[in-house]
XYZ file of C-alpha atoms in Angstrom:
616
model
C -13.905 8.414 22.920
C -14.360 9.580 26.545
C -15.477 13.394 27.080
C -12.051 15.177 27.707
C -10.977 17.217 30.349
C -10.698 20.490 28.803
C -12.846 20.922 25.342
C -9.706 22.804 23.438
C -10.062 25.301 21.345
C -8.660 25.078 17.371
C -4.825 25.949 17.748
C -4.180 29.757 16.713
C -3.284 30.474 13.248
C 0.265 29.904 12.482
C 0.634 33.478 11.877
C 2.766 34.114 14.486
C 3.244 37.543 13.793
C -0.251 38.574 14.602
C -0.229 41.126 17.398
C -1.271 42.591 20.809
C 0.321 45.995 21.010
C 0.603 46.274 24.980
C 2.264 49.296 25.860
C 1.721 51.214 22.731
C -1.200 53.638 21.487
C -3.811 51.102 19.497
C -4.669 52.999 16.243
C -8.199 54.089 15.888
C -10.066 51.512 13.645
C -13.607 51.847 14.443
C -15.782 50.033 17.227
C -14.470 46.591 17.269
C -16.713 44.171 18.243
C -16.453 42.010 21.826
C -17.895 38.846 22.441
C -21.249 38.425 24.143
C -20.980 35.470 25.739
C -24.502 35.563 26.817
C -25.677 32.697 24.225
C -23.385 30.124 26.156
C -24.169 31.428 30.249
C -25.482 35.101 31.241
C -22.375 35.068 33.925
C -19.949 33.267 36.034
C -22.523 33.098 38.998
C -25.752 32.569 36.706
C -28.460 29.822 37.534
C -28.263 28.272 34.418
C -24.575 27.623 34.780
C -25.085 25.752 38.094
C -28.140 24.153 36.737
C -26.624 22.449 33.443
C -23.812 21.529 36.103
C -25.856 19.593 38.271
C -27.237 17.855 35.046
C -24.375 17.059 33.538
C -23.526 15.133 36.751
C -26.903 13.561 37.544
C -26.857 12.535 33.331
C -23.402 10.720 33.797
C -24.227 9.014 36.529
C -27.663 7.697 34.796
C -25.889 6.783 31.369
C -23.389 4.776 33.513
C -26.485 3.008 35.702
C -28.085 2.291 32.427
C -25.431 1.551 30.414
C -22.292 -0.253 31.739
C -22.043 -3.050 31.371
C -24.585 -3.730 28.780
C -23.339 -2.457 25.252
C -22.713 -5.594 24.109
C -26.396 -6.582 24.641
C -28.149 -3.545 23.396
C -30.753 -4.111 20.661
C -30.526 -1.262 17.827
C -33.110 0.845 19.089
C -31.359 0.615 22.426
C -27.609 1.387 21.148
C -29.150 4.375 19.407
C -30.868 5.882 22.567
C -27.267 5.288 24.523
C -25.547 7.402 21.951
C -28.091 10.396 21.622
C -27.951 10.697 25.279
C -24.263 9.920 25.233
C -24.163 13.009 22.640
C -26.053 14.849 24.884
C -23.932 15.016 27.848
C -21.273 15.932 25.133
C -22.971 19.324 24.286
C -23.224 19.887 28.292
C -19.902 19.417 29.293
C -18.921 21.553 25.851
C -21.145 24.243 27.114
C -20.009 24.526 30.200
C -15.949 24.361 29.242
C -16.872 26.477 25.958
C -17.963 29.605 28.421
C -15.075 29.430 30.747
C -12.973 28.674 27.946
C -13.557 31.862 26.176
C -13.656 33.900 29.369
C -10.354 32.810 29.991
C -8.578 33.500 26.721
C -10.185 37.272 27.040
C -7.994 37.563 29.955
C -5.160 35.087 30.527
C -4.203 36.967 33.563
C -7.023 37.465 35.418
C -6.726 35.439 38.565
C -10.963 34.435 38.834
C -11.264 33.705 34.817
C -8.311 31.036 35.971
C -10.041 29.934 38.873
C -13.120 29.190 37.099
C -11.868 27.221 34.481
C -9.880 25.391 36.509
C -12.298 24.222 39.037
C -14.925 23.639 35.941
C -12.663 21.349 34.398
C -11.871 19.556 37.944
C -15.601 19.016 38.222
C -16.297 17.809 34.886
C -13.183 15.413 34.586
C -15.020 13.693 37.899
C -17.968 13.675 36.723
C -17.198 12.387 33.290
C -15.235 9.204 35.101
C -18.386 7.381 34.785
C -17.793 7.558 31.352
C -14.405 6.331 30.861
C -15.979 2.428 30.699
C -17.936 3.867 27.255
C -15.262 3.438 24.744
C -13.841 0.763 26.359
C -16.635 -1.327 26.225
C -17.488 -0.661 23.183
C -14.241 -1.699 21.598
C -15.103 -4.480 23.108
C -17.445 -5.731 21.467
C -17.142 -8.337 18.466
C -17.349 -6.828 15.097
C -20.101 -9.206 13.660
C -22.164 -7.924 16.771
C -21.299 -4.084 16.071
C -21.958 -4.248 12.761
C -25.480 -5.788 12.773
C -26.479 -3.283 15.412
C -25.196 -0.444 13.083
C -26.463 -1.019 9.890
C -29.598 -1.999 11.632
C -32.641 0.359 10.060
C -33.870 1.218 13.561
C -30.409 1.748 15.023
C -27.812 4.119 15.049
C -26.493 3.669 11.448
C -25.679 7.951 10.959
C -23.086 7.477 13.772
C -21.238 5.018 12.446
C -18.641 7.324 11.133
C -17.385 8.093 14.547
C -17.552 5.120 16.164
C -15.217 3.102 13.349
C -12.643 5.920 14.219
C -13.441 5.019 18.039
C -13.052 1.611 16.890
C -9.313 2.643 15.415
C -8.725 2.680 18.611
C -8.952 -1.090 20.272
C -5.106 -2.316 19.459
C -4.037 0.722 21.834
C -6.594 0.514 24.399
C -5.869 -0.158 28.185
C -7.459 -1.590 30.577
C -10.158 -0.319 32.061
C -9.042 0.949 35.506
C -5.826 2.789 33.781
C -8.103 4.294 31.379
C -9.940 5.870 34.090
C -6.194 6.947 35.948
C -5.367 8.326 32.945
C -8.684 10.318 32.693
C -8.483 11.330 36.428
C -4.929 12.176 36.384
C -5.406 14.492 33.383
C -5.909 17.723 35.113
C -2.701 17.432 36.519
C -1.009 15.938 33.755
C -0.613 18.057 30.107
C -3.748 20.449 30.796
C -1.665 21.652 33.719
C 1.414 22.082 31.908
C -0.258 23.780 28.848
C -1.826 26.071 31.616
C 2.009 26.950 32.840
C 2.814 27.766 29.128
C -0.289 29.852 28.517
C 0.397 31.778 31.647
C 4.434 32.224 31.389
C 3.793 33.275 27.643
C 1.328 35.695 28.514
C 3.506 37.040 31.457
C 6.450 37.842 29.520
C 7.863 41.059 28.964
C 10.082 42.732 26.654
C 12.634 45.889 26.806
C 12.130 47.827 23.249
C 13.627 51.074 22.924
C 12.765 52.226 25.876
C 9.004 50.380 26.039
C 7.935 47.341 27.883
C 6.127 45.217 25.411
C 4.085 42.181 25.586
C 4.924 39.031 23.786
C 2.018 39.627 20.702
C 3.057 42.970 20.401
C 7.279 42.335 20.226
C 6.455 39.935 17.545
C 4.337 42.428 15.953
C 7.493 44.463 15.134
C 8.628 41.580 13.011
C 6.247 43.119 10.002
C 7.696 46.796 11.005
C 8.738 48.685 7.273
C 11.552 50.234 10.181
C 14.185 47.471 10.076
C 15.585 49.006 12.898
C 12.719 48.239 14.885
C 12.280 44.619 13.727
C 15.699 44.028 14.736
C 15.103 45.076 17.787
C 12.007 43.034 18.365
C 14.213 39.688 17.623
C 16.944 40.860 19.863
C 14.056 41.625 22.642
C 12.988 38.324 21.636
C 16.089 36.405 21.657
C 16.896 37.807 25.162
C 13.622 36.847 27.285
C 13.553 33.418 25.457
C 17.379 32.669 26.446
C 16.645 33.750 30.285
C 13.746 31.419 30.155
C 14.671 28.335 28.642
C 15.191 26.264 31.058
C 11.315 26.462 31.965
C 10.216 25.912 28.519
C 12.586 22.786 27.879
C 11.318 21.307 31.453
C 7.715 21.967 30.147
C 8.709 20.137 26.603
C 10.796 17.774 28.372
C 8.293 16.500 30.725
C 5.282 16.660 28.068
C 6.861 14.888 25.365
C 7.914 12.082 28.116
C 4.812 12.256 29.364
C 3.318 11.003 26.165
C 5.863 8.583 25.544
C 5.215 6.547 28.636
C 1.354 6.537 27.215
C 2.243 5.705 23.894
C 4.255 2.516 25.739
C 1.269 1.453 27.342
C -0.909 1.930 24.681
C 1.459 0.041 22.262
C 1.273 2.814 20.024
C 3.954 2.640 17.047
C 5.179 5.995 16.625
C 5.052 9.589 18.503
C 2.811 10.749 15.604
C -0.232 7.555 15.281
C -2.617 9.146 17.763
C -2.498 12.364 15.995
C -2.941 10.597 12.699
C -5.810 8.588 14.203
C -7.818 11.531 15.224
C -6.729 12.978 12.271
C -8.430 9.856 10.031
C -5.844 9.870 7.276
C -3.059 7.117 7.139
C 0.297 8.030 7.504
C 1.513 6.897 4.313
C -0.828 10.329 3.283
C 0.710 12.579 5.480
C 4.494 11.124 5.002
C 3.534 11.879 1.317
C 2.660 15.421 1.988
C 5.738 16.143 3.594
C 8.175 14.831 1.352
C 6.359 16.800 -0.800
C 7.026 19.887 0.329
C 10.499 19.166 1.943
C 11.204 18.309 -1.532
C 9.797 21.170 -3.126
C 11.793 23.970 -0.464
C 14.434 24.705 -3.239
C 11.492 25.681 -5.751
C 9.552 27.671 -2.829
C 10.540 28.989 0.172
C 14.781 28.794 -0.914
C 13.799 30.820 -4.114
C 11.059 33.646 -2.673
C 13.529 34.301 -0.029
C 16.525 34.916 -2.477
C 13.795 37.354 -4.533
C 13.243 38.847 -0.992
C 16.421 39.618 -0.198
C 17.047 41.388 -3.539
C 14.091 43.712 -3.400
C 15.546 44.569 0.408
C 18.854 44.981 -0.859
C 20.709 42.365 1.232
C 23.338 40.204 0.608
C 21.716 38.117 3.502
C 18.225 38.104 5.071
C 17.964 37.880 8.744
C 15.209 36.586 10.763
C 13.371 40.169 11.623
C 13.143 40.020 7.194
C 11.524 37.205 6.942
C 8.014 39.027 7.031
C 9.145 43.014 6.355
C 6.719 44.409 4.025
C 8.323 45.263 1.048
C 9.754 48.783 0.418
C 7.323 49.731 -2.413
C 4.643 48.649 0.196
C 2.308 51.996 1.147
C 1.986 51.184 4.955
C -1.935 51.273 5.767
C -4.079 50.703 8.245
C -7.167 49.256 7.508
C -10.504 50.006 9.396
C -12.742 47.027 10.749
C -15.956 48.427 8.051
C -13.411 47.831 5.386
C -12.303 44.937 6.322
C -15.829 43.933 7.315
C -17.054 44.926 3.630
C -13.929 43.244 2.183
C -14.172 39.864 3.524
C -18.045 39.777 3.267
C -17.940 40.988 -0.505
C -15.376 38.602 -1.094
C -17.453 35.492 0.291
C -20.572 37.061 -1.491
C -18.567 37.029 -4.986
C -18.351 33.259 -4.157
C -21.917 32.435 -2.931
C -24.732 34.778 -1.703
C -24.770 31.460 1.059
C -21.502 32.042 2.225
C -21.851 35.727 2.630
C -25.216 35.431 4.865
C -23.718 32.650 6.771
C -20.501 35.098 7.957
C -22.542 38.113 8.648
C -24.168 37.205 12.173
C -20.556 36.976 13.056
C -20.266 40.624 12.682
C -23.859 41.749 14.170
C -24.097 39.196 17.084
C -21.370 39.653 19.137
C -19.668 36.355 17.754
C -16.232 38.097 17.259
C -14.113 39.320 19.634
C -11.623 41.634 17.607
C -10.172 44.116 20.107
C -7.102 44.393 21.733
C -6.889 44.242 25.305
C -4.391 43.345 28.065
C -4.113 39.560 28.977
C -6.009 38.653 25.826
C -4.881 35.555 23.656
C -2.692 36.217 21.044
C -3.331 35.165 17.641
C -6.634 34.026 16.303
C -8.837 31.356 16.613
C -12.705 30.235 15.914
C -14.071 27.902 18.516
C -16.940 25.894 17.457
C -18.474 25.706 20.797
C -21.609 23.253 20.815
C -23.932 22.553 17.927
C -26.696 24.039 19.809
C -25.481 27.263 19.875
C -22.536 29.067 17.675
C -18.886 29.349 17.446
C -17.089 32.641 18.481
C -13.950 34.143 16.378
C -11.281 35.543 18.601
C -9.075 38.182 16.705
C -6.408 40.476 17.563
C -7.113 43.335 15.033
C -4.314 45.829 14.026
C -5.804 46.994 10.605
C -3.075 45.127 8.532
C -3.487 43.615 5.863
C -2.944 40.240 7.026
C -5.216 40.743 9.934
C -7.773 40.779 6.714
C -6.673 37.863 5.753
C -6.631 36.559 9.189
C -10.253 37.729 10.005
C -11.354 35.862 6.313
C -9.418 32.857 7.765
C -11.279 32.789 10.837
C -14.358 33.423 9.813
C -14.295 30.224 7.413
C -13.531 28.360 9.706
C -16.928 30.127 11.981
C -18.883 29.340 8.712
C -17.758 25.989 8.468
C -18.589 24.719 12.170
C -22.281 26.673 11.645
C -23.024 24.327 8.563
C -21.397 21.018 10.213
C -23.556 21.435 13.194
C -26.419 19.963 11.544
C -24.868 16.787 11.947
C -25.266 16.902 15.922
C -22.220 17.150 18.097
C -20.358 13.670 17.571
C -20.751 13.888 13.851
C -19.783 17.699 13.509
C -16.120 17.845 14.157
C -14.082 17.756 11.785
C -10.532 15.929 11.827
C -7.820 18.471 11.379
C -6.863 17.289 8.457
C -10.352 18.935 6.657
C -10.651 21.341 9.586
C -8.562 23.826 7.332
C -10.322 23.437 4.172
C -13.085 26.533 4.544
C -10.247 29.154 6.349
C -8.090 28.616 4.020
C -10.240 28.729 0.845
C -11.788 31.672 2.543
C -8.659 33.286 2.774
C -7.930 32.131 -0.723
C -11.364 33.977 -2.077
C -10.664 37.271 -0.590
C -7.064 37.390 -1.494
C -8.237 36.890 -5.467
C -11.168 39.245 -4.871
C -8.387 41.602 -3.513
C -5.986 41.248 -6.367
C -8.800 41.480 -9.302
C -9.472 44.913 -7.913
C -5.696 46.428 -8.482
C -4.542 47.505 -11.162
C -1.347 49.472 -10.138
C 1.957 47.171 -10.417
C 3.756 48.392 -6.872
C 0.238 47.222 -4.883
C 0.005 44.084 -7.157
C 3.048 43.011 -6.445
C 2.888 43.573 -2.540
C -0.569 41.909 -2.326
C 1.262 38.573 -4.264
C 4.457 38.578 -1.456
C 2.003 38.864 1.116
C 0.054 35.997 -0.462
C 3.015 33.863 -0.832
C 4.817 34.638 2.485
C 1.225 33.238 4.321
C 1.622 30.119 1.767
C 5.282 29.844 3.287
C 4.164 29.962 6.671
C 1.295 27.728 6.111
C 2.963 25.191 4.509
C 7.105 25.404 4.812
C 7.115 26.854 7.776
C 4.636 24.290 9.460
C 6.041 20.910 7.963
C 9.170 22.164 9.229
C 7.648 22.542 12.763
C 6.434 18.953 11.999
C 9.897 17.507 11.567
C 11.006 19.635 14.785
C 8.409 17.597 16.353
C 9.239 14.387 14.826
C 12.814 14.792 15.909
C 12.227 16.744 19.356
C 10.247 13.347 20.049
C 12.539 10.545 18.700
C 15.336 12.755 20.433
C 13.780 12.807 23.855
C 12.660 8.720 23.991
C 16.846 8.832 24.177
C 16.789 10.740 26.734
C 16.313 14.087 28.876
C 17.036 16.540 26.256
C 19.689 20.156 27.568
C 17.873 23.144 25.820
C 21.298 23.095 23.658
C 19.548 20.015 22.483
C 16.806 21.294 22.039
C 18.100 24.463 19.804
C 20.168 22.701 17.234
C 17.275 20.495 16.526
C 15.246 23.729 16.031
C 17.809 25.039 13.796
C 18.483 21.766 11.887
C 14.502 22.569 10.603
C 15.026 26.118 10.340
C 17.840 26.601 7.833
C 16.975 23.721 5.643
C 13.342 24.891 4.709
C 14.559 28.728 4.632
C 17.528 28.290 2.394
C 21.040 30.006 1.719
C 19.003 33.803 1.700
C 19.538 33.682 5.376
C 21.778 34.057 7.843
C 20.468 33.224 11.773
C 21.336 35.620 14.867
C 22.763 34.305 17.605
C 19.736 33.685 19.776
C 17.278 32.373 17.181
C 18.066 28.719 18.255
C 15.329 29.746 20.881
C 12.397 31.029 18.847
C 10.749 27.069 19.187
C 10.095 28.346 22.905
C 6.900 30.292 21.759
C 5.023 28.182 19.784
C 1.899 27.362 21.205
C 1.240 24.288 19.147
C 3.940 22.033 20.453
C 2.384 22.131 24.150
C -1.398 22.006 23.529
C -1.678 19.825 20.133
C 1.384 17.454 19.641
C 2.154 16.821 15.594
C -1.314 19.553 14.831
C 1.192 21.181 12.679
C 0.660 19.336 9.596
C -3.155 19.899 9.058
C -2.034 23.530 8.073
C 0.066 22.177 5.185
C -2.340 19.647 3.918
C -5.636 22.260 4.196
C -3.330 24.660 2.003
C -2.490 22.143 -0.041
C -6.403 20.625 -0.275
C -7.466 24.488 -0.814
C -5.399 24.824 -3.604
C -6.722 21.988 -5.847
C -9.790 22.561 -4.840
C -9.725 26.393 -5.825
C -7.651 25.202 -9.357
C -10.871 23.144 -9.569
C -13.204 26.342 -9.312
C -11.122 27.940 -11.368
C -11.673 25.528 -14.137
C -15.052 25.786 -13.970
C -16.259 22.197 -12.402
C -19.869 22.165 -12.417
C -21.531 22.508 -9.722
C -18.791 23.441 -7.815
C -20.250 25.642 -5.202
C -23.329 22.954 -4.221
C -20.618 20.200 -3.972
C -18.162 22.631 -1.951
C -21.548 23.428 0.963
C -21.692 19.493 0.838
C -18.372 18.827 1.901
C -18.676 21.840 4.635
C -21.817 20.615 5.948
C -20.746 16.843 6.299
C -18.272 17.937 8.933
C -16.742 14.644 10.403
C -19.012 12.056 8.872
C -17.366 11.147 5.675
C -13.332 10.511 5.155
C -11.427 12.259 3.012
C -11.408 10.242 0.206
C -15.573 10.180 0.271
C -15.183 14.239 0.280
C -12.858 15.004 -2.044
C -14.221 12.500 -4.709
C -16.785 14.712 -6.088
C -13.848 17.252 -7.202
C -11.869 14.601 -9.014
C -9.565 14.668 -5.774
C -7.639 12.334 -4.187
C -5.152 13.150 -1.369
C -3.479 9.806 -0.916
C -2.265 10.381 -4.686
C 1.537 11.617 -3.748
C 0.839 14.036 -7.480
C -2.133 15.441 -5.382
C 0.321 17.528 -3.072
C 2.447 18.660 -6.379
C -0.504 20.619 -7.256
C -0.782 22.331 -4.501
C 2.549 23.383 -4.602
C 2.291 24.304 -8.083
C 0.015 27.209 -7.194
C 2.714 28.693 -5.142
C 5.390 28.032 -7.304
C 2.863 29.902 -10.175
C 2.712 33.079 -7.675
C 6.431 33.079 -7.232
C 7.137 32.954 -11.078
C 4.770 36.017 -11.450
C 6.638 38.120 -8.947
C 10.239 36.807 -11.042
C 8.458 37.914 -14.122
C 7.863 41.529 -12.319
C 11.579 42.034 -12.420
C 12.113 41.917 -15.938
């Protein structure tokens, strides 16, 4: 547990229709909010900046005078004085990555944002090399010695927690001087290839009837009600993906071998155990989540899609129908008060608690919502520190789903403000959970939505739209999962051609989207985009299983458990200090129970059988 390189931010939403419309008029919503970064740094140049940077290095080089070589010796009061300051130069270096961070994503393109980060994360990866020993030496010592010390009343018996899952660790655990190569040679390593993808993706251009479109905003046409123009979005798409393939298979290539060699070293047993050790849930959970759903594709995704392409009056769906609104569907654009007043009215329907907790979001400059050249596509909260606040990034179009999106987000902003009481180590959450307050978030503003209609036509649309995000959340991302699994296992074989590549993409693609479809020629490279697959290796599944967790814990609202609100804040404000089984318990839960997932799944497969109903 060594500081990283580059703090990263929560992956974007695996909505990867959500749009930047470069090139084309942005429709008047209202003042959208920017960021004001202000809380983290007053600017690039500020005194404050340069300050915590010259503590951050003078603090790692005292913790590793102090410290190394000692651990093993430390009395309890002493072992909890090395990890509060340890924690401390945690929040620094978060800080400091946190600001240039988010200055970068608000403009991928500009040349000094880059420059900044970059040479922010050179100087912290140095100066967190005196760190590297930390974990090491830690796992090294015997476990009759590290438990005394941390069950100890006057030691550090809160962190515990996060030093077993540190402890996790020891069977893959070099030796000391590659640990600090591997640290060292980071910045080089996969946080300069994810920097490549980041900046080829938000390079790319596309030819559109006569416009030159950005990548956000060509996938944006995917959700056009003009089918016409969403086929000429995938064609737009297909074309600039096929001219640059090779460059995405070399980056895919290269990082998947990359972390193969690692995973050698580190006698890991599969491509997917580190993930699933961060992660703190055993494999045999997450294998049982995705044969789950893989089994349950017939029942979800295979069926919606065959309703789909009846209401669209197609023999055969193609991939630009995979999200079309429906033809009954009004087109309307919703303005950020509305959706502001939606989302917050929703959440206060819930808990008065939840509401006040989103709302500084709103008046603080905590969201960034407009849409701006060289800004990050997608979505994403970042937590920040827990001594100051996370920030939302949006990329609001006043659809619909950019509601749902924004109710997503902020969960997961409301979330990281009520973990943060735990103090940094203890405050992340594993990805698994991570998902658990967007997603119910989501969850209460879609049912807040759909108690308000009463006509049939809007009913109807608001249920597709809910089950085409539960498709994408959870179909669509344990099928990137497999991709994964088999892009890896593939490549350990070998250097893989992007042919390769493709038909493993499309060996995913028309198993979990069933006989409804029929695939272009040129959707074999629609894996190129995907942002997940560079930064966060095997991330994929923590979608799946926070749907799948939201929906038995929202059947479990629903049927009135007592108390359910008081336990729900619990589990949000324990952020990474309990497992899963410890959080869920309280709710009659228990996600290593393969019936658990069924569940989940049954709450989709209720939604679908409503919309079947509608056609009789």
């Amino acid at each position: 547990m060594t500081i990283p390189a580059y703090n990263p931010f929560n992956p974007i939403l695996p909505r990867d229709e959500n749009a930047l419309p470069v090139g084309r008029e942005v429709p008047d919503l209202g003042r959208l909010p920017d960021w004001d970064l202000t809380d983290l740094y007053p600017a690039p140049d500020a005194p404050e900046l340069k300050r915590d940077l010259d503590a951050l290095e003078r603090a790692c080089a005292d913790f590793a005078r102090d410290f190394e070589g000692r651990l093993v010796s430390l009395s309890p009061a002493k072992m909890l004085d090395c990890v509060e300051r340890y924690q401390q130069i945690d929040v620094l270096a978060g800080r400091i990555m946190s600001y240039a961070g988010l200055r970068y994503y608000q403009n991928t393109t500009d040349a000094a944002r880059a420059k900044l980060m970059g040479d922010l994360q050179d100087r912290i990866t140095n100066d967190t090399t005196k760190l590297v020993f930390f974990s090491l030496e830690f796992n090294a010592i015997p476990d009759a010695r590290y438990n005394e010390v941390f069950t100890a009343p006057d030691g550090p018996a809160r962190y515990k927690p996060v030093f077993d899952r540190m402890r996790a660790m020891r069977p893959y655990q070099l030796s000391d001087e590659l640990e600090r190569f591997l640290h060292d040679n980071s910045v080089v390593g996969a946080a300069a290839w994810n920097r490549l993808f980041d900046e080829t993706t938000a390079g790319l251009t596309f030819q559109v009837e006569g416009e030159t479109l950005g990548l956000e905003a060509t996938l944006n046409l995917l959700t056009d009600h003009d089918r016409a123009r969403r086929e000429a979005g995938a064609r737009a798409l297909a074309a600039v993906f096929e001219n640059n393939i090779k460059l995405f298979s070399r980056i895919h290539n290269t990082l998947a071998k990359e972390k193969a060699i690692e995973d050698k070293w580190r006698k890991m047993p599969s491509p997917q155990t580190a993930r699933h050790l961060s992660n703190h849930v055993e494999p045999e959970v997450v294998e049982a989540l995705r044969n789950a759903v893989t089994a349950a594709y017939p029942r979800l995704s295979h069926r919606y899609y065959r309703l789909k392409a009846k209401w669209l009056g197609l023999d055969k769906l193609q991939v630009w129908d995979r999200n079309a609104p429906l033809p009954t569907e009004a087109p309307r654009l919703i303005a950020w008060p509305e959706a502001r007043a939606t989302v917050l009215d929703a959440y206060a329907g819930f808990s008065p608690k939840l509401a006040e907790l989103a709302e500084p979001f709103f008046d603080q400059g905590w969201i960034d919502a407009g849409v701006k050249p060289g800004k990050a596509p997608g979505a994403f909260a970042h937590p920040t520190v827990t001594t100051v606040h996370p920030y939302v990034l949006l990329n609001y179009l006043g659809k619909p789903r950019d509601v749902m999106t924004l109710a997503h987000e902020l969960g997961h902003g409301v979330h990281q403000r009520m973990a943060a009481g735990q103090g940094e180590l203890l405050a992340s959450t594993p990805l698994t959970l991570a998902e658990t307050a967007s997603v119910f978030g989501e969850m209460l503003t879609f049912r807040a939505l759909l108690a308000g209609t009463t006509d049939k036509a809007e009913r109807k649309a608001l249920l597709a739209g809910k089950v085409e995000d539960m498709i994408n959340t959870v179909v669509r991302q344990i099928a990137f999962y497999d991709f994964e699994c088999k892009l890896h296992a593939a490549r350990a074989e070998g250097e893989l051609t992007p042919e390769d590549i493709n038909a493993l993409w499309m060996s995913v693609q028309g198993e979990s989207l069933g006989d409804a479809f029929e695939f272009m020629p040129g959707y074999e490279t629609f894996w190129t985009y995907v942002p997940h697959f560079v930064h966060s290796p095997f991330y994929v599944y923590a979608y799946a299983f926070g749907d799948g967790l939201v929906n038995a814990l929202y059947a479990a609202y629903e049927g009135g458990l007592p108390e359910f609100q008081s336990k729900y804040f619990d589990l949000l404000a324990a952020g990474g200090s309990k497992h899963h089984k410890e959080l869920l318990a309280p709710f009659g839960l228990d996600a290593s129970d393969p019936a658990f997932w069924d569940k989940g799944l049954s709450m989709i497969e209720g939604f679908i059988d409503e919309l079947e109903a509608m056609e009789d």
